[in-house]
Amino acid sequence: NAGVTQTPKFRVLKTGQSMTLLCAQDMNHEYMYWYRQDPGMGLRLIHYSVGEGTTAKGEVPDGYNVSRLKKQNFLLGLESAAPSQTSVYFCASSSTRGAGSPLHFGNGTRLTVT
Amino acid sequence: QQQVKQSPQSLIVQKGGIPIINCAYENTAFDYFPWYQQFPGKGPALLIAIRPDVSEKKEGRFTISFNKSAKQFSLHIMDSQPGDSATYFCAASLSSNTGKLIFGQGTTLQVKP
């Protein structure tokens, strides 16, 4: 039982390049989330999904797009990377969105944009 | 109004000490307050959570104290151990959507042997 798996673990991009981060969960969770973690700022929600085929904006969505074509996968895309997007990206999932349903996080993708 | 402010930024205690991490929130609509623990190279994991209808919650050596009128809550770690060395995040959300968390800035705790 792998839980939440993020691919890749590390990536270096040049400004203007694009890439997709993949998140896969094997817990049959309905809800999935993308957060970014920056020093001194905690984690901030980028986008989230309440089910297959649905997506919604979080706290810091600009510069990112997402897709949830399959229930188990949640993709985060950067169309034109900027140095401000240098961060550690975490995917998370939960079975419901109510209290008592914790977020299960992956181990993160460290992205550097030069 | 969406912020959660966490302090201190870092904390060093001796084994057996009781580190205390404090958080303050602004949005009075928040009614779910979890603490997440993160080890280096790993994602955060839920440690303990509280709703505002209680003033204290204990799980093992970890205790959350909650002061609704002051809009503050804190994490106490009793009899701290070197294995507790990690980064701790407080967070807040609506209980109807606990995946949309507003996180504090994080506290890096080191417990010395």
Tab-separated table of N, CA and C in Angstrom, chain B residues 24-102:
chain	number	residue	atom	x	y	z
B	24	ALA	N	-2.037	31.570	16.442
B	24	ALA	CA	-3.150	32.493	16.545
B	24	ALA	C	-3.826	32.596	15.186
B	25	TYR	N	-5.138	32.613	15.193
B	25	TYR	CA	-5.878	32.706	13.939
B	25	TYR	C	-6.760	33.924	13.958
B	26	GLU	N	-7.236	34.312	12.778
B	26	GLU	CA	-8.028	35.537	12.661
B	26	GLU	C	-9.488	35.257	12.309
B	27	ASN	N	-9.698	34.247	11.472
B	27	ASN	CA	-11.041	34.004	10.959
B	27	ASN	C	-11.875	33.240	11.994
B	28	THR	N	-12.870	33.893	12.557
B	28	THR	CA	-13.679	33.271	13.610
B	28	THR	C	-14.572	32.153	13.073
B	29	ALA	N	-14.652	32.018	11.750
B	29	ALA	CA	-15.453	30.936	11.172
B	29	ALA	C	-14.706	29.595	11.216
B	30	PHE	N	-13.389	29.632	11.393
B	30	PHE	CA	-12.629	28.389	11.462
B	30	PHE	C	-13.102	27.563	12.650
B	31	ASP	N	-13.274	26.257	12.428
B	31	ASP	CA	-13.713	25.402	13.525
B	31	ASP	C	-13.031	24.038	13.507
B	32	TYR	N	-11.875	23.963	12.889
B	32	TYR	CA	-11.102	22.724	12.884
B	32	TYR	C	-9.642	23.122	12.909
B	33	PHE	N	-8.896	22.618	13.909
B	33	PHE	CA	-7.528	23.071	14.143
B	33	PHE	C	-6.601	21.861	14.318
B	34	PRO	N	-5.939	21.446	13.239
B	34	PRO	CA	-5.029	20.296	13.331
B	34	PRO	C	-3.581	20.741	13.500
B	35	TRP	N	-2.780	19.818	13.984
B	35	TRP	CA	-1.328	19.979	13.994
B	35	TRP	C	-0.740	18.868	13.133
B	36	TYR	N	0.206	19.255	12.263
B	36	TYR	CA	0.888	18.289	11.422
B	36	TYR	C	2.362	18.255	11.805
B	37	GLN	N	2.948	17.067	11.712
B	37	GLN	CA	4.356	16.836	12.025
B	37	GLN	C	5.064	16.440	10.737
B	38	GLN	N	6.212	17.037	10.491
B	38	GLN	CA	6.948	16.740	9.263
B	38	GLN	C	8.407	16.431	9.569
B	39	PHE	N	8.872	15.268	9.105
B	39	PHE	CA	10.287	14.903	9.214
B	39	PHE	C	10.987	15.252	7.905
B	40	PRO	N	12.311	15.489	7.958
B	40	PRO	CA	13.035	15.889	6.746
B	40	PRO	C	12.841	14.912	5.599
B	41	GLY	N	12.529	15.449	4.431
B	41	GLY	CA	12.366	14.626	3.243
B	41	GLY	C	11.026	13.923	3.147
B	42	LYS	N	10.130	14.185	4.082
B	42	LYS	CA	8.818	13.540	4.108
B	42	LYS	C	7.713	14.581	4.023
B	43	GLY	N	6.514	14.121	3.697
B	43	GLY	CA	5.373	15.001	3.752
B	43	GLY	C	4.848	15.122	5.168
B	44	PRO	N	4.068	16.162	5.441
B	44	PRO	CA	3.470	16.313	6.772
B	44	PRO	C	2.499	15.172	7.060
B	45	ALA	N	2.353	14.858	8.339
B	45	ALA	CA	1.405	13.829	8.777
B	45	ALA	C	0.608	14.370	9.954
B	46	LEU	N	-0.686	14.087	9.963
B	46	LEU	CA	-1.540	14.583	11.042
B	46	LEU	C	-1.093	14.018	12.382
B	47	LEU	N	-0.947	14.917	13.360
B	47	LEU	CA	-0.521	14.537	14.699
B	47	LEU	C	-1.713	14.497	15.652
B	48	ILE	N	-2.457	15.572	15.678
B	48	ILE	CA	-3.600	15.711	16.581
B	48	ILE	C	-4.432	16.885	16.088
B	49	ALA	N	-5.739	16.859	16.367
B	49	ALA	CA	-6.615	17.947	15.930
B	49	ALA	C	-7.649	18.235	17.009
B	50	ILE	N	-8.184	19.466	16.984
B	50	ILE	CA	-9.166	19.862	17.990
B	50	ILE	C	-10.271	20.681	17.347
B	51	ARG	N	-11.473	20.581	17.898
B	51	ARG	CA	-12.585	21.430	17.537
B	51	ARG	C	-12.769	22.438	18.656
B	52	PRO	N	-13.368	23.602	18.397
B	52	PRO	CA	-13.452	24.655	19.413
B	52	PRO	C	-14.458	24.393	20.529
B	53	ASP	N	-15.158	23.256	20.503
B	53	ASP	CA	-16.091	22.978	21.581
B	53	ASP	C	-15.407	22.380	22.814
B	54	VAL	N	-14.097	22.125	22.713
B	54	VAL	CA	-13.335	21.663	23.873
B	54	VAL	C	-12.117	22.560	24.050
B	55	SER	N	-11.620	22.668	25.279
B	55	SER	CA	-10.490	23.550	25.547
B	55	SER	C	-9.162	22.801	25.554
B	56	GLU	N	-9.203	21.479	25.600
B	56	GLU	CA	-7.967	20.715	25.629
B	56	GLU	C	-8.211	19.315	25.062
B	57	LYS	N	-7.202	18.810	24.381
B	57	LYS	CA	-7.256	17.447	23.859
B	57	LYS	C	-5.883	16.815	23.986
B	58	LYS	N	-5.846	15.579	24.510
B	58	LYS	CA	-4.587	14.874	24.691
B	58	LYS	C	-4.573	13.613	23.861
B	59	GLU	N	-3.424	13.353	23.236
B	59	GLU	CA	-3.199	12.069	22.582
B	59	GLU	C	-1.764	11.661	22.891
B	60	GLY	N	-1.645	10.729	23.820
B	60	GLY	CA	-0.307	10.318	24.246
B	60	GLY	C	0.422	11.471	24.908
B	61	ARG	N	1.612	11.784	24.405
B	61	ARG	CA	2.400	12.882	24.998
B	61	ARG	C	2.065	14.246	24.396
B	62	PHE	N	1.156	14.286	23.459
B	62	PHE	CA	0.827	15.530	22.758
B	62	PHE	C	-0.510	16.083	23.250
B	63	THR	N	-0.523	17.383	23.557
B	63	THR	CA	-1.723	18.048	24.058
B	63	THR	C	-1.946	19.339	23.283
B	64	ILE	N	-3.173	19.555	22.849
B	64	ILE	CA	-3.571	20.840	22.285
B	64	ILE	C	-4.378	21.572	23.345
B	65	SER	N	-4.025	22.842	23.570
B	65	SER	CA	-4.832	23.735	24.396
B	65	SER	C	-5.468	24.766	23.482
B	66	PHE	N	-6.759	25.060	23.713
B	66	PHE	CA	-7.482	25.937	22.805
B	66	PHE	C	-8.178	27.034	23.589
B	67	ASN	N	-7.983	28.280	23.159
B	67	ASN	CA	-8.619	29.435	23.798
B	67	ASN	C	-9.428	30.157	22.750
B	68	LYS	N	-10.733	29.882	22.712
B	68	LYS	CA	-11.583	30.424	21.662
B	68	LYS	C	-11.683	31.945	21.729
B	69	SER	N	-11.801	32.492	22.932
B	69	SER	CA	-11.982	33.938	23.054
B	69	SER	C	-10.740	34.700	22.587
B	70	ALA	N	-9.560	34.115	22.798
B	70	ALA	CA	-8.310	34.754	22.375
B	70	ALA	C	-7.933	34.374	20.950
B	71	LYS	N	-8.645	33.441	20.362
B	71	LYS	CA	-8.345	32.926	19.028
B	71	LYS	C	-6.919	32.400	18.970
B	72	GLN	N	-6.573	31.587	19.975
B	72	GLN	CA	-5.237	31.029	20.049
B	72	GLN	C	-5.313	29.548	20.407
B	73	PHE	N	-4.332	28.802	19.950
B	73	PHE	CA	-4.210	27.407	20.350
B	73	PHE	C	-2.733	27.034	20.364
B	74	SER	N	-2.410	26.028	21.158
B	74	SER	CA	-1.006	25.686	21.324
B	74	SER	C	-0.834	24.174	21.424
B	75	LEU	N	0.382	23.743	21.093
B	75	LEU	CA	0.763	22.335	21.169
B	75	LEU	C	1.810	22.187	22.263
B	76	HIS	N	1.576	21.244	23.184
B	76	HIS	CA	2.546	20.919	24.222
B	76	HIS	C	3.005	19.480	23.998
B	77	ILE	N	4.300	19.251	24.103
B	77	ILE	CA	4.831	17.895	23.972
B	77	ILE	C	5.440	17.512	25.314
B	78	MET	N	4.792	16.604	26.009
B	78	MET	CA	5.265	16.174	27.325
B	78	MET	C	6.426	15.197	27.163
B	79	ASP	N	7.379	15.250	28.117
B	79	ASP	CA	8.506	14.310	28.134
B	79	ASP	C	9.092	14.155	26.722
B	80	SER	N	9.506	15.257	26.120
B	80	SER	CA	9.963	15.232	24.730
B	80	SER	C	11.182	14.319	24.555
B	81	GLN	N	11.253	13.697	23.383
B	81	GLN	CA	12.294	12.734	23.031
B	81	GLN	C	13.018	13.187	21.769
B	82	PRO	N	14.264	12.746	21.575
B	82	PRO	CA	14.972	13.115	20.343
B	82	PRO	C	14.187	12.755	19.080
B	83	GLY	N	13.415	11.695	19.127
B	83	GLY	CA	12.594	11.296	17.975
B	83	GLY	C	11.472	12.267	17.661
B	84	ASP	N	11.206	13.206	18.568
B	84	ASP	CA	10.196	14.238	18.311
B	84	ASP	C	10.774	15.386	17.485
B	85	SER	N	12.075	15.368	17.260
B	85	SER	CA	12.708	16.429	16.468
B	85	SER	C	12.122	16.419	15.061
B	86	ALA	N	11.483	17.520	14.689
B	86	ALA	CA	10.743	17.607	13.429
B	86	ALA	C	10.274	19.048	13.267
B	87	THR	N	9.600	19.294	12.155
B	87	THR	CA	8.929	20.575	11.965
B	87	THR	C	7.444	20.386	12.224
B	88	TYR	N	6.882	21.284	12.996
B	88	TYR	CA	5.470	21.205	13.369
B	88	TYR	C	4.706	22.380	12.756
B	89	PHE	N	3.573	22.058	12.166
B	89	PHE	CA	2.716	23.074	11.568
B	89	PHE	C	1.354	23.049	12.245
B	90	CYS	N	0.880	24.221	12.660
B	90	CYS	CA	-0.514	24.325	13.040
B	90	CYS	C	-1.292	24.717	11.790
B	91	ALA	N	-2.583	24.522	11.817
B	91	ALA	CA	-3.415	24.863	10.680
B	91	ALA	C	-4.840	25.114	11.153
B	92	ALA	N	-5.630	25.679	10.261
B	92	ALA	CA	-7.034	25.951	10.579
B	92	ALA	C	-7.859	25.832	9.312
B	93	SER	N	-9.120	25.449	9.506
B	93	SER	CA	-10.031	25.368	8.364
B	93	SER	C	-11.461	25.315	8.883
B	94	LEU	N	-12.378	25.256	7.946
B	94	LEU	CA	-13.767	24.965	8.293
B	94	LEU	C	-13.916	23.451	8.413
B	95	SER	N	-14.698	22.988	9.361
B	95	SER	CA	-14.851	21.540	9.527
B	95	SER	C	-15.602	20.914	8.353
B	96	SER	N	-16.281	21.754	7.562
B	96	SER	CA	-16.991	21.230	6.395
B	96	SER	C	-16.057	20.982	5.224
B	97	ASN	N	-14.829	21.489	5.321
B	97	ASN	CA	-13.872	21.299	4.231
B	97	ASN	C	-12.459	21.305	4.799
B	98	THR	N	-12.108	20.219	5.485
B	98	THR	CA	-10.845	20.202	6.228
B	98	THR	C	-9.632	19.976	5.353
B	99	GLY	N	-9.833	19.828	4.034
B	99	GLY	CA	-8.684	19.742	3.147
B	99	GLY	C	-8.157	21.098	2.760
B	100	LYS	N	-8.990	22.128	2.885
B	100	LYS	CA	-8.575	23.495	2.548
B	100	LYS	C	-7.999	24.146	3.797
B	101	LEU	N	-6.774	23.735	4.103
B	101	LEU	CA	-6.140	24.201	5.331
B	101	LEU	C	-5.367	25.494	5.105
B	102	ILE	N	-5.410	26.367	6.112
B	102	ILE	CA	-4.527	27.522	6.189
B	102	ILE	C	-3.476	27.160	7.230
